[in-house]
Coordinates of C-alpha atoms (C1' of nucleotides) in Angstrom, one line a residue:
Chain A
M1 CA 159.7 38.3 -11.1
T2 CA 157.6 41.4 -11.7
D3 CA 156.3 43.3 -8.8
V4 CA 153.4 44.8 -10.8
A5 CA 150.3 43.0 -11.8
L6 CA 150.6 41.3 -15.3
E7 CA 149.4 43.6 -18.2
P8 CA 146.6 42.3 -20.2
D9 CA 147.4 41.5 -23.8
Q10 CA 148.7 44.5 -25.7
S11 CA 146.3 46.4 -27.8
A12 CA 147.1 44.6 -31.0
P13 CA 145.9 41.0 -31.4
G14 CA 149.4 40.0 -32.2
P15 CA 152.1 38.7 -29.9
A16 CA 152.3 40.4 -26.5
G17 CA 154.8 40.4 -23.7
T18 CA 156.7 37.3 -22.5
E19 CA 153.9 35.0 -23.6
R20 CA 151.6 35.6 -26.5
G21 CA 147.9 35.7 -26.2
A22 CA 148.2 32.8 -23.7
A23 CA 146.0 32.0 -20.7
L24 CA 146.6 34.0 -17.6
Y25 CA 148.1 31.1 -15.6
R26 CA 150.6 30.5 -18.4
K27 CA 151.8 34.1 -18.1
V28 CA 152.1 33.7 -14.3
A29 CA 153.9 30.4 -14.8
A30 CA 156.4 31.9 -17.3
D31 CA 157.0 34.8 -15.0
L32 CA 157.7 32.5 -12.1
R33 CA 159.8 30.2 -14.2
E34 CA 162.0 33.1 -15.0
A35 CA 162.1 34.3 -11.4
I36 CA 163.4 30.8 -10.5
T37 CA 166.1 30.6 -13.1
T38 CA 167.3 34.1 -12.2
G39 CA 167.5 33.0 -8.6
A40 CA 165.1 35.6 -7.4
F41 CA 163.9 33.5 -4.4
G42 CA 167.2 33.5 -2.6
E43 CA 169.5 30.9 -1.4
A44 CA 166.8 28.8 0.4
G45 CA 164.6 29.0 -2.6
R46 CA 161.3 29.4 -0.8
L47 CA 158.4 30.7 -2.9
P48 CA 155.9 33.1 -1.5
A49 CA 152.6 31.7 -0.3
E50 CA 150.0 31.2 -3.0
G51 CA 147.8 33.9 -1.5
A52 CA 150.7 36.4 -1.6
L53 CA 151.3 35.5 -5.2
A54 CA 147.7 35.8 -6.1
E55 CA 147.6 39.3 -4.7
Q56 CA 150.8 40.3 -6.3
Y57 CA 149.7 39.2 -9.8
G58 CA 146.1 40.4 -9.2
V59 CA 144.6 37.0 -9.9
S60 CA 142.8 34.5 -7.9
R61 CA 144.4 31.8 -5.9
G62 CA 143.1 29.1 -8.2
T63 CA 145.0 30.7 -11.1
V64 CA 148.1 30.8 -9.1
R65 CA 147.7 27.1 -8.3
Q66 CA 147.3 26.3 -12.0
A67 CA 150.5 28.2 -12.7
L68 CA 152.3 26.3 -10.0
A69 CA 151.0 22.9 -11.2
V70 CA 152.8 23.6 -14.5
L71 CA 156.1 24.3 -12.7
R72 CA 155.4 21.3 -10.4
S73 CA 155.1 18.9 -13.3
D74 CA 158.2 20.3 -14.8
G75 CA 160.1 19.5 -11.8
L76 CA 160.9 23.1 -10.9
V77 CA 159.3 23.3 -7.5
T78 CA 158.1 21.0 -4.7
S79 CA 154.8 21.1 -3.0
R80 CA 153.8 19.8 0.4
R81 CA 150.9 20.7 2.6
G82 CA 151.9 22.9 5.5
T83 CA 155.0 24.5 4.1
R84 CA 155.9 26.9 1.4
R85 CA 157.0 25.6 -2.0
V86 CA 160.7 25.2 -2.5
V87 CA 162.7 25.6 -5.7
L88 CA 163.9 22.2 -6.9
G89 CA 166.1 22.8 -9.8
N90 CA 166.7 25.1 -12.7
A91 CA 164.6 25.1 -15.8
R92 CA 165.5 22.5 -18.3
V93 CA 164.6 23.3 -21.8
Q94 CA 162.1 20.9 -23.1
S95 CA 159.1 20.8 -25.2
F96 CA 156.9 18.2 -26.7
S97 CA 157.9 19.0 -30.3
E98 CA 161.6 18.8 -29.3
L99 CA 161.1 15.2 -28.4
L100 CA 158.9 14.4 -31.3
S101 CA 160.9 16.0 -34.1
F102 CA 164.5 15.2 -34.7
T103 CA 164.8 18.4 -36.7
H104 CA 163.3 20.6 -34.0
W105 CA 165.7 19.0 -31.5
A106 CA 168.8 19.4 -33.7
R107 CA 168.1 23.1 -34.3
S108 CA 167.5 23.7 -30.6
M109 CA 171.1 22.5 -30.0
G110 CA 172.4 24.7 -32.9
E111 CA 173.2 21.7 -35.1
E112 CA 172.1 21.2 -38.7
P113 CA 169.7 18.3 -39.0
G114 CA 169.8 16.1 -42.1
G115 CA 167.7 13.2 -43.4
I116 CA 168.8 10.8 -46.1
L117 CA 165.9 8.8 -47.5
D118 CA 166.8 5.1 -47.7
S119 CA 163.5 3.6 -48.7
L120 CA 159.8 4.5 -48.8
V121 CA 157.3 1.8 -49.6
R122 CA 153.6 1.1 -49.4
R123 CA 152.9 -2.4 -48.2
P124 CA 150.5 -4.4 -46.1
A125 CA 150.7 -3.8 -42.4
D126 CA 152.0 -6.6 -40.3
A127 CA 150.3 -7.6 -37.1
A128 CA 152.4 -5.4 -34.8
E129 CA 151.8 -2.4 -37.0
R130 CA 148.1 -3.0 -37.2
E131 CA 148.1 -3.2 -33.5
Q132 CA 150.0 0.1 -33.0
L133 CA 148.2 2.0 -35.6
R134 CA 144.8 0.4 -34.9
L135 CA 144.2 -0.6 -38.5
E136 CA 141.9 -3.4 -39.9
P137 CA 143.4 -6.6 -41.2
G138 CA 144.5 -6.2 -44.8
A139 CA 145.2 -2.5 -44.3
E140 CA 148.3 -1.0 -45.9
V141 CA 150.9 1.3 -44.4
Y142 CA 153.7 3.6 -45.6
A143 CA 157.0 2.5 -44.2
I144 CA 160.0 4.9 -44.4
V145 CA 163.6 4.3 -43.5
R146 CA 165.8 7.3 -43.1
L147 CA 169.4 8.0 -41.9
R148 CA 169.4 11.1 -39.7
T149 CA 172.4 13.2 -39.4
L150 CA 173.7 16.0 -37.2
S151 CA 175.9 18.4 -39.1
G152 CA 176.6 15.7 -41.7
A153 CA 177.5 13.0 -39.2
P154 CA 175.2 9.9 -39.0
V155 CA 173.5 9.7 -35.7
M156 CA 170.2 7.6 -36.0
V157 CA 168.3 5.3 -38.2
E158 CA 164.6 6.2 -38.3
R159 CA 162.0 3.6 -39.2
T160 CA 158.6 5.1 -39.3
V161 CA 155.3 3.6 -40.3
Y162 CA 152.3 5.8 -41.2
P163 CA 148.7 4.9 -41.7
P164 CA 147.5 5.6 -45.3
R165 CA 145.9 8.8 -44.7
V166 CA 149.2 10.3 -43.3
G167 CA 151.5 8.2 -45.5
E168 CA 150.0 9.5 -48.6
L169 CA 151.1 13.1 -47.6
V170 CA 154.5 11.9 -46.7
A171 CA 155.0 10.1 -49.9
E172 CA 154.3 13.3 -51.9
L173 CA 157.0 15.2 -50.1
P174 CA 160.2 16.0 -52.0
A175 CA 162.9 13.5 -51.0
D176 CA 165.1 16.3 -49.6
V177 CA 162.6 17.6 -47.1
V178 CA 164.3 17.3 -43.7
S179 CA 161.4 17.6 -41.3
H180 CA 158.3 15.4 -42.1
T181 CA 156.8 16.4 -38.9
E182 CA 156.7 20.0 -39.7
Q183 CA 155.3 19.3 -43.1
L184 CA 152.6 17.1 -41.7
R185 CA 151.6 19.8 -39.3
E186 CA 151.1 22.2 -42.1
H187 CA 148.8 19.7 -43.8
G188 CA 146.7 19.6 -40.7
I189 CA 148.0 16.5 -39.1
L190 CA 148.2 17.1 -35.4
F191 CA 150.7 15.3 -33.1
T192 CA 149.5 15.7 -29.5
D193 CA 150.3 12.5 -27.5
A194 CA 153.1 10.1 -27.6
D195 CA 154.1 6.9 -25.8
H196 CA 157.8 6.2 -25.8
T197 CA 159.8 3.1 -24.8
I198 CA 163.5 3.2 -24.5
D199 CA 166.0 0.3 -24.5
V200 CA 169.1 -1.3 -26.0
V201 CA 169.3 -3.3 -29.2
A202 CA 172.0 -4.8 -31.3
A203 CA 172.6 -3.3 -34.7
N204 CA 171.2 -5.3 -37.6
A205 CA 172.7 -5.4 -41.1
E206 CA 170.6 -2.4 -42.3
D207 CA 171.5 -0.4 -39.2
A208 CA 175.2 -1.2 -39.7
R209 CA 175.1 -0.3 -43.3
L210 CA 173.5 3.0 -42.7
L211 CA 175.2 4.2 -39.4
G212 CA 178.6 2.8 -40.5
C213 CA 178.9 0.7 -37.3
R214 CA 179.4 -3.0 -36.9
R215 CA 176.6 -5.5 -37.0
G216 CA 175.7 -6.4 -33.4
S217 CA 177.1 -3.2 -31.9
P218 CA 174.7 -1.6 -29.4
L219 CA 172.2 1.1 -30.3
L220 CA 169.9 3.1 -28.1
R221 CA 166.4 2.5 -29.3
E222 CA 163.4 4.7 -28.9
R223 CA 160.1 3.4 -30.1
R224 CA 157.2 5.9 -30.2
R225 CA 153.6 5.8 -31.1
T226 CA 152.0 9.2 -31.7
T227 CA 148.3 10.1 -31.8
D228 CA 146.3 13.1 -32.7
P229 CA 143.8 14.8 -30.4
T230 CA 141.1 12.3 -31.2
G231 CA 143.3 9.5 -30.2
T232 CA 143.8 8.2 -33.7
P233 CA 147.4 6.9 -34.2
V234 CA 149.3 8.9 -36.8
E235 CA 152.8 7.5 -36.5
W236 CA 154.6 4.5 -35.3
S237 CA 158.3 4.9 -35.2
Q238 CA 161.4 3.2 -34.2
D239 CA 164.6 5.2 -33.9
R240 CA 168.0 3.7 -33.3
Y241 CA 170.8 5.9 -32.1
L242 CA 174.5 5.4 -32.0
P243 CA 175.8 5.3 -28.4
G244 CA 177.1 8.6 -27.1
T245 CA 174.9 10.8 -29.4
V246 CA 171.9 11.2 -27.2
A247 CA 170.4 10.7 -23.8
F248 CA 166.8 10.8 -22.6
S249 CA 165.9 12.5 -19.6
V250 CA 162.7 12.7 -17.4
H251 CA 161.5 14.1 -14.2
N252 CA 158.9 12.4 -12.1
S253 CA 157.5 12.7 -8.6
L254 CA 155.0 11.2 -6.2
A255 CA 152.5 13.7 -7.6
T256 CA 153.0 13.2 -11.3
S257 CA 154.5 10.0 -12.5
A258 CA 155.1 9.6 -16.2
L259 CA 158.1 7.3 -16.5
S260 CA 157.9 3.6 -15.8
R261 CA 160.2 0.7 -16.0
H262 CA 159.3 -2.5 -17.7
A263 CA 160.6 -5.9 -18.3
R264 CA 161.8 -5.9 -21.9
D265 CA 159.1 -7.3 -24.3
S266 CA 160.1 -9.6 -27.0
D267 CA 160.5 -7.0 -29.6
Chain B
M1 CA 131.9 2.6 -13.8
T2 CA 129.3 3.0 -11.0
D3 CA 126.1 4.6 -11.7
V4 CA 125.6 5.7 -8.1
A5 CA 127.2 8.5 -6.2
L6 CA 130.5 7.5 -4.5
E7 CA 130.1 6.5 -0.9
P8 CA 131.8 8.5 1.7
D9 CA 134.6 6.7 3.6
Q10 CA 133.2 3.7 5.4
S11 CA 132.5 4.1 9.1
A12 CA 135.8 2.7 10.3
P13 CA 138.9 4.8 9.8
G14 CA 140.7 2.1 8.1
P15 CA 140.6 1.2 4.3
A16 CA 137.4 1.9 2.5
G17 CA 136.2 1.0 -1.0
T18 CA 138.5 1.1 -4.1
E19 CA 140.7 3.8 -2.6
R20 CA 141.5 4.3 1.0
G21 CA 140.7 7.5 2.7
A22 CA 141.8 9.5 -0.3
A23 CA 140.5 12.6 -1.8
L24 CA 137.3 12.7 -3.7
Y25 CA 138.9 13.3 -7.0
R26 CA 141.1 10.3 -6.6
K27 CA 138.2 8.1 -6.1
V28 CA 136.6 9.5 -9.1
A29 CA 139.8 9.1 -11.0
A30 CA 140.2 5.5 -9.8
D31 CA 136.6 4.7 -10.8
L32 CA 137.0 6.2 -14.3
R33 CA 140.3 4.4 -14.7
E34 CA 138.6 1.1 -14.0
A35 CA 135.8 2.0 -16.4
I36 CA 138.4 2.7 -19.2
T37 CA 140.2 -0.5 -18.7
T38 CA 136.9 -2.5 -18.7
G39 CA 136.0 -0.7 -21.9
A40 CA 132.8 0.8 -20.4
F41 CA 132.9 3.6 -22.9
G42 CA 132.3 1.5 -26.0
E43 CA 134.2 1.1 -29.1
A44 CA 134.5 4.8 -29.8
G45 CA 135.7 5.4 -26.3
R46 CA 134.0 8.8 -25.9
L47 CA 133.7 9.9 -22.2
P48 CA 130.6 11.6 -20.9
A49 CA 130.8 15.3 -20.6
E50 CA 132.4 16.8 -17.5
G51 CA 129.1 18.2 -16.3
A52 CA 127.4 14.8 -16.7
L53 CA 130.2 13.1 -14.7
A54 CA 129.8 15.8 -12.1
E55 CA 126.2 15.0 -11.7
Q56 CA 126.7 11.2 -11.9
Y57 CA 129.2 11.2 -9.0
G58 CA 127.6 14.0 -7.1
V59 CA 130.5 16.2 -7.1
S60 CA 131.3 19.6 -8.6
R61 CA 132.8 20.0 -12.1
G62 CA 136.0 21.2 -10.7
T63 CA 136.5 17.9 -8.9
V64 CA 135.7 16.0 -12.0
R65 CA 138.3 18.0 -13.9
Q66 CA 140.9 17.2 -11.2
A67 CA 140.2 13.6 -11.7
L68 CA 140.4 13.9 -15.4
A69 CA 143.7 15.7 -15.1
V70 CA 145.1 12.7 -13.4
L71 CA 144.0 10.4 -16.2
R72 CA 145.2 12.9 -18.7
S73 CA 148.7 12.9 -17.3
D74 CA 148.8 9.2 -17.3
G75 CA 148.1 9.2 -21.0
L76 CA 144.7 7.5 -20.6
V77 CA 142.4 10.1 -22.2
T78 CA 142.8 13.0 -24.5
S79 CA 141.3 16.4 -24.0
R80 CA 140.4 19.1 -26.5
R81 CA 138.2 22.1 -26.3
G82 CA 135.0 21.7 -28.1
T83 CA 134.8 17.9 -28.1
R84 CA 134.2 15.1 -25.6
R85 CA 137.3 13.4 -24.2
V86 CA 138.5 10.2 -25.8
V87 CA 140.0 7.1 -24.4
L88 CA 143.6 7.0 -25.6
G89 CA 144.9 3.7 -24.3
N90 CA 144.6 1.1 -21.6
A91 CA 146.0 1.7 -18.2
R92 CA 149.6 1.0 -17.8
V93 CA 150.7 0.0 -14.3
Q94 CA 153.2 2.6 -13.0
S95 CA 153.9 4.2 -9.9
F96 CA 156.7 6.5 -8.7
S97 CA 158.0 3.9 -6.1
E98 CA 158.0 1.2 -8.8
L99 CA 160.6 3.3 -10.7
L100 CA 162.5 4.3 -7.6
S101 CA 162.8 0.9 -6.0
F102 CA 164.2 -2.0 -7.8
T103 CA 162.6 -4.2 -5.1
H104 CA 159.2 -2.7 -5.6
W105 CA 159.5 -3.1 -9.3
A106 CA 160.6 -6.7 -9.1
R107 CA 157.8 -7.7 -6.9
S108 CA 155.2 -6.0 -9.1
M109 CA 156.3 -8.3 -11.8
G110 CA 156.1 -11.3 -9.5
E111 CA 159.9 -11.8 -9.6
E112 CA 162.1 -12.2 -6.5
P113 CA 164.5 -9.2 -6.1
G114 CA 168.0 -9.7 -4.7
G115 CA 170.8 -7.5 -3.7
I116 CA 174.4 -8.6 -3.3
L117 CA 176.6 -6.0 -1.6
D118 CA 179.8 -5.5 -3.3
S119 CA 181.2 -2.5 -1.4
L120 CA 180.2 0.2 1.0
V121 CA 182.6 2.9 1.8
R122 CA 182.6 6.3 3.4
R123 CA 184.9 8.6 1.5
P124 CA 185.2 12.3 0.4
A125 CA 182.8 13.3 -2.3
D126 CA 184.1 14.1 -5.7
A127 CA 183.1 17.2 -7.6
A128 CA 180.3 15.6 -9.5
E129 CA 178.8 14.1 -6.4
R130 CA 179.1 17.3 -4.5
E131 CA 177.2 19.0 -7.4
Q132 CA 174.5 16.4 -7.5
L133 CA 174.0 16.1 -3.7
R134 CA 174.5 19.9 -3.2
L135 CA 177.3 19.3 -0.6
E136 CA 180.0 21.6 0.6
P137 CA 183.6 21.1 -0.6
G138 CA 185.3 18.5 1.7
A139 CA 182.0 16.8 2.5
E140 CA 181.9 13.1 2.6
V141 CA 179.5 10.6 1.1
Y142 CA 178.6 6.9 1.5
A143 CA 179.1 5.0 -1.7
I144 CA 177.5 1.6 -2.3
V145 CA 178.0 -0.8 -5.1
R146 CA 175.5 -3.7 -5.3
L147 CA 174.6 -6.4 -7.8
R148 CA 170.9 -6.6 -8.3
T149 CA 169.3 -9.9 -9.2
L150 CA 165.8 -11.1 -10.4
S151 CA 165.1 -14.6 -9.2
G152 CA 168.9 -15.1 -8.8
A153 CA 169.9 -13.9 -12.2
P154 CA 172.2 -10.8 -12.5
V155 CA 170.3 -8.0 -14.0
M156 CA 171.9 -4.7 -12.9
V157 CA 174.8 -2.9 -11.1
E158 CA 173.7 -0.2 -8.8
R159 CA 176.0 2.4 -7.7
T160 CA 174.5 4.8 -5.2
V161 CA 175.9 7.7 -3.4
Y162 CA 174.2 9.0 -0.3
P163 CA 174.8 12.2 1.7
P164 CA 176.1 11.5 5.3
R165 CA 172.8 11.9 7.0
V166 CA 171.1 9.2 4.7
G167 CA 174.2 7.1 4.3
E168 CA 174.8 6.6 8.0
L169 CA 171.4 4.9 8.2
V170 CA 172.1 2.7 5.2
A171 CA 175.5 1.7 6.6
E172 CA 173.8 0.3 9.7
L173 CA 171.4 -1.9 7.7
P174 CA 172.2 -5.6 7.7
A175 CA 174.1 -6.6 4.5
D176 CA 171.3 -8.9 3.4
V177 CA 168.6 -6.2 3.4
V178 CA 167.2 -6.2 -0.1
S179 CA 165.4 -2.9 -0.2
H180 CA 167.4 0.1 1.1
T181 CA 164.6 2.4 -0.2
E182 CA 161.9 0.8 2.0
Q183 CA 164.2 0.8 5.1
L184 CA 165.0 4.5 4.5
R185 CA 161.3 5.3 4.3
E186 CA 160.8 3.7 7.7
H187 CA 163.4 5.8 9.1
G188 CA 161.7 9.0 7.8
I189 CA 163.7 9.6 4.7
L190 CA 161.2 10.6 2.1
F191 CA 161.7 10.2 -1.7
T192 CA 159.3 12.5 -3.6
D193 CA 161.0 13.8 -6.8
A194 CA 163.5 12.3 -9.2
D195 CA 165.4 13.3 -12.3
H196 CA 166.3 10.4 -14.6
T197 CA 168.7 10.3 -17.5
I198 CA 168.9 7.2 -19.7
D199 CA 171.5 6.3 -22.2
V200 CA 174.0 3.5 -23.2
V201 CA 177.5 2.9 -21.9
A202 CA 180.1 0.2 -22.2
A203 CA 180.7 -2.1 -19.3
N204 CA 183.8 -1.4 -17.3
A205 CA 185.9 -4.1 -15.6
E206 CA 183.8 -3.9 -12.5
D207 CA 180.5 -4.2 -14.4
A208 CA 181.8 -7.1 -16.3
R209 CA 182.9 -8.9 -13.2
L210 CA 179.6 -8.4 -11.4
L211 CA 177.3 -9.0 -14.3
G212 CA 179.3 -11.7 -15.9
C213 CA 179.4 -10.0 -19.2
R214 CA 182.4 -8.9 -21.3
R215 CA 184.2 -5.7 -20.7
G216 CA 183.0 -3.2 -23.3
S217 CA 179.6 -4.9 -23.9
P218 CA 176.7 -2.4 -23.9
L219 CA 174.6 -1.7 -20.8
L220 CA 171.5 0.5 -20.5
R221 CA 172.3 3.1 -17.9
E222 CA 169.9 5.0 -15.8
R223 CA 171.2 7.8 -13.7
R224 CA 168.9 9.3 -11.1
R225 CA 169.0 12.1 -8.5
T226 CA 166.3 11.9 -5.9
T227 CA 165.2 14.6 -3.5
D228 CA 162.9 14.9 -0.5
P229 CA 159.9 17.2 -0.2
T230 CA 162.2 20.1 0.9
G231 CA 164.3 19.8 -2.3
T232 CA 167.3 18.3 -0.5
P233 CA 169.0 15.6 -2.5
V234 CA 168.9 12.2 -0.7
E235 CA 170.4 9.9 -3.3
W236 CA 172.4 10.0 -6.5
S237 CA 172.5 6.7 -8.2
Q238 CA 173.8 5.1 -11.4
D239 CA 172.2 1.8 -12.5
R240 CA 173.6 -0.2 -15.3
Y241 CA 171.3 -2.9 -16.8
L242 CA 172.2 -5.9 -19.0
P243 CA 170.5 -5.4 -22.3
G244 CA 167.2 -7.2 -22.7
T245 CA 166.3 -7.1 -19.1
V246 CA 164.5 -3.7 -18.9
A247 CA 162.9 -1.0 -20.9
F248 CA 161.8 2.5 -19.8
S249 CA 158.6 3.8 -20.9
V250 CA 157.0 7.3 -20.7
H251 CA 154.0 9.2 -22.0
N252 CA 154.0 12.8 -22.9
S253 CA 151.8 15.2 -24.7
L254 CA 151.5 18.8 -25.8
A255 CA 149.9 19.4 -22.4
T256 CA 152.3 17.8 -20.1
S257 CA 155.8 17.1 -21.2
A258 CA 158.1 15.4 -18.8
L259 CA 160.6 13.6 -21.1
S260 CA 163.2 15.3 -23.1
R261 CA 166.1 14.5 -25.4
H262 CA 169.6 15.6 -24.8
A263 CA 173.0 15.4 -26.5
R264 CA 175.0 13.1 -24.4
D265 CA 177.1 14.9 -21.8
S266 CA 180.6 13.8 -21.1
D267 CA 179.7 11.3 -18.3
Chain C
dG1 C1' 123.9 27.6 -32.6
dA2 C1' 124.3 23.8 -29.2
dG3 C1' 127.5 21.4 -26.8
dT4 C1' 131.9 20.9 -24.7
dG5 C1' 136.3 21.7 -22.5
dG6 C1' 139.5 25.8 -20.9
dT7 C1' 139.9 29.5 -17.8
dC8 C1' 139.0 32.3 -13.9
dT9 C1' 136.8 33.9 -9.6
dA10 C1' 135.5 33.9 -4.6
dG11 C1' 135.0 31.7 -0.8
dA12 C1' 135.1 27.8 2.4
dC13 C1' 137.0 24.1 5.2
dC14 C1' 140.6 20.8 6.1
dA15 C1' 145.3 18.5 7.1
dC16 C1' 149.6 19.3 7.8
dT17 C1' 154.1 21.7 9.3
dC18 C1' 156.7 24.4 12.4
dA19 C1' 157.9 27.6 15.8
Chain D
dG1 C1' 148.0 28.0 17.0
dA2 C1' 149.2 30.6 13.0
dG3 C1' 150.5 29.9 8.3
dT4 C1' 150.3 27.1 4.3
dG5 C1' 149.0 24.0 0.7
dG6 C1' 145.2 20.5 -0.5
dT7 C1' 140.4 19.9 -1.7
dC8 C1' 135.9 21.2 -3.0
dT9 C1' 132.1 24.1 -4.5
dA10 C1' 129.1 27.2 -7.4
dG11 C1' 129.0 30.0 -10.9
dA12 C1' 130.6 32.6 -14.9
dC13 C1' 132.4 33.5 -19.5
dC14 C1' 135.0 32.2 -23.4
dA15 C1' 137.0 29.4 -27.5
dC16 C1' 136.5 25.8 -30.0
dT17 C1' 134.2 21.7 -32.6
dC18 C1' 130.7 20.0 -35.3
dG19 C1' 126.3 19.0 -37.1

DNA sequence: GAGTGGTCTAGACCACTCA
DNA sequence: GAGTGGTCTAGACCACTCG
């Protein structure tokens, strides 16, 4: 943790210190996050009072609270009226894109991501797909099946359905492009929100063929619907992982509850 | 959505309108949540501007923003600089306690929760348990194994380890108490934060015996460490669900990312 | 260029914790 | 009762979107 006030952005408009031209509260949050991971708050892990931090960083208490809210939702610190905040755990690396993009995730682990295209078709959307992608009856979709690999080893079967606007872009990508997500981002398709559901299913014949497992053997399934900032669905995907290759992890609290438990729906 | 300003708490100190003596922003959030689920914002689902909402509810813009932040993190609305907020999806029921407590979850679905105690022992903590519960070498723990049922049908094996302070309370509970969590809350043990990891494992002999499945058959595993407001671990639990009985669900976004994907760790 | 959400400030009061 | 986080206000300026 710095003892001095945060410097304003460096002279040049480009990248600055720890965080690039970000908001003030993000710089404070980044600095506090580092202080936490380096154990700067001692054994007990009690943070300074908000007022003290405000003075230390030369910002208002509101800004400090914004920074602390970030750490709170990441599960790094507690908060309770009447007492100082306490360090909860060490930082876990996690970012939205890491969850959204197999490629990004693989690289963050130092593994080499791969994608083997199995099929790509344009066809009428079924009822479930129309529901998920909010399409009109009779609308078409692009459906893609890919085998995803880590350093050459099969890990996951990805079945993604795109609405026409997005699918047309994907269909034009060379077959050997590994990250569709990154390509779409460069074409101006923004992924900002996603709903995930995680459960277990038995491998069907296609899963078995692609993953090299037996039919009926268990797979960890993640279904995901992603939308852009306007709320328009841009992707509906169903990923099936071989057991032992992946685990999903989440933090929640009384204050911010994101995860929920459901009875399994029919499909 | 009401057109009038929110009423202050009713005269009596007891429960008031939609929300009990809660903060102003929570009342606004609850009202907006209802407006969203009843489709009050029309087909396009564009919310009024923050300023308009502030005037409508007779509160400051800051309070409106606090309310909207709640809906944002629940995945109900988008937010983007320059444009109105847009309704993302309908409300999903979810609460922290619903995820934490099997009993609470079951009841919210209208099912009858059950718990059949298999074993309860006090024993030295192993290395992993000391790590999770932040205990000293040589410390002891209370370890409980229970079969959880929904309307009589086996659903999940729960293996929970408590530190002594908490375990002593649990050990004194009658064997037929269904919800340990609720009992602990009444004894002043607070659960406020939890880290969850979800993956697939094969049933061991004990799992198979309790759940009535075959050894080696797949189970959906949720591991969870729960802490109190001071950051002290109060529970370390490993729940194994029969496939098809449960799914976990989470919303994340560029703004608030709670879920992450991991390579499976050894255990 | 008008409208909108994002950020930041300064100050106020309250509810709660803990010595 | 002092200290602390939770809530709320009023106002300001900025960055971005879109007609």
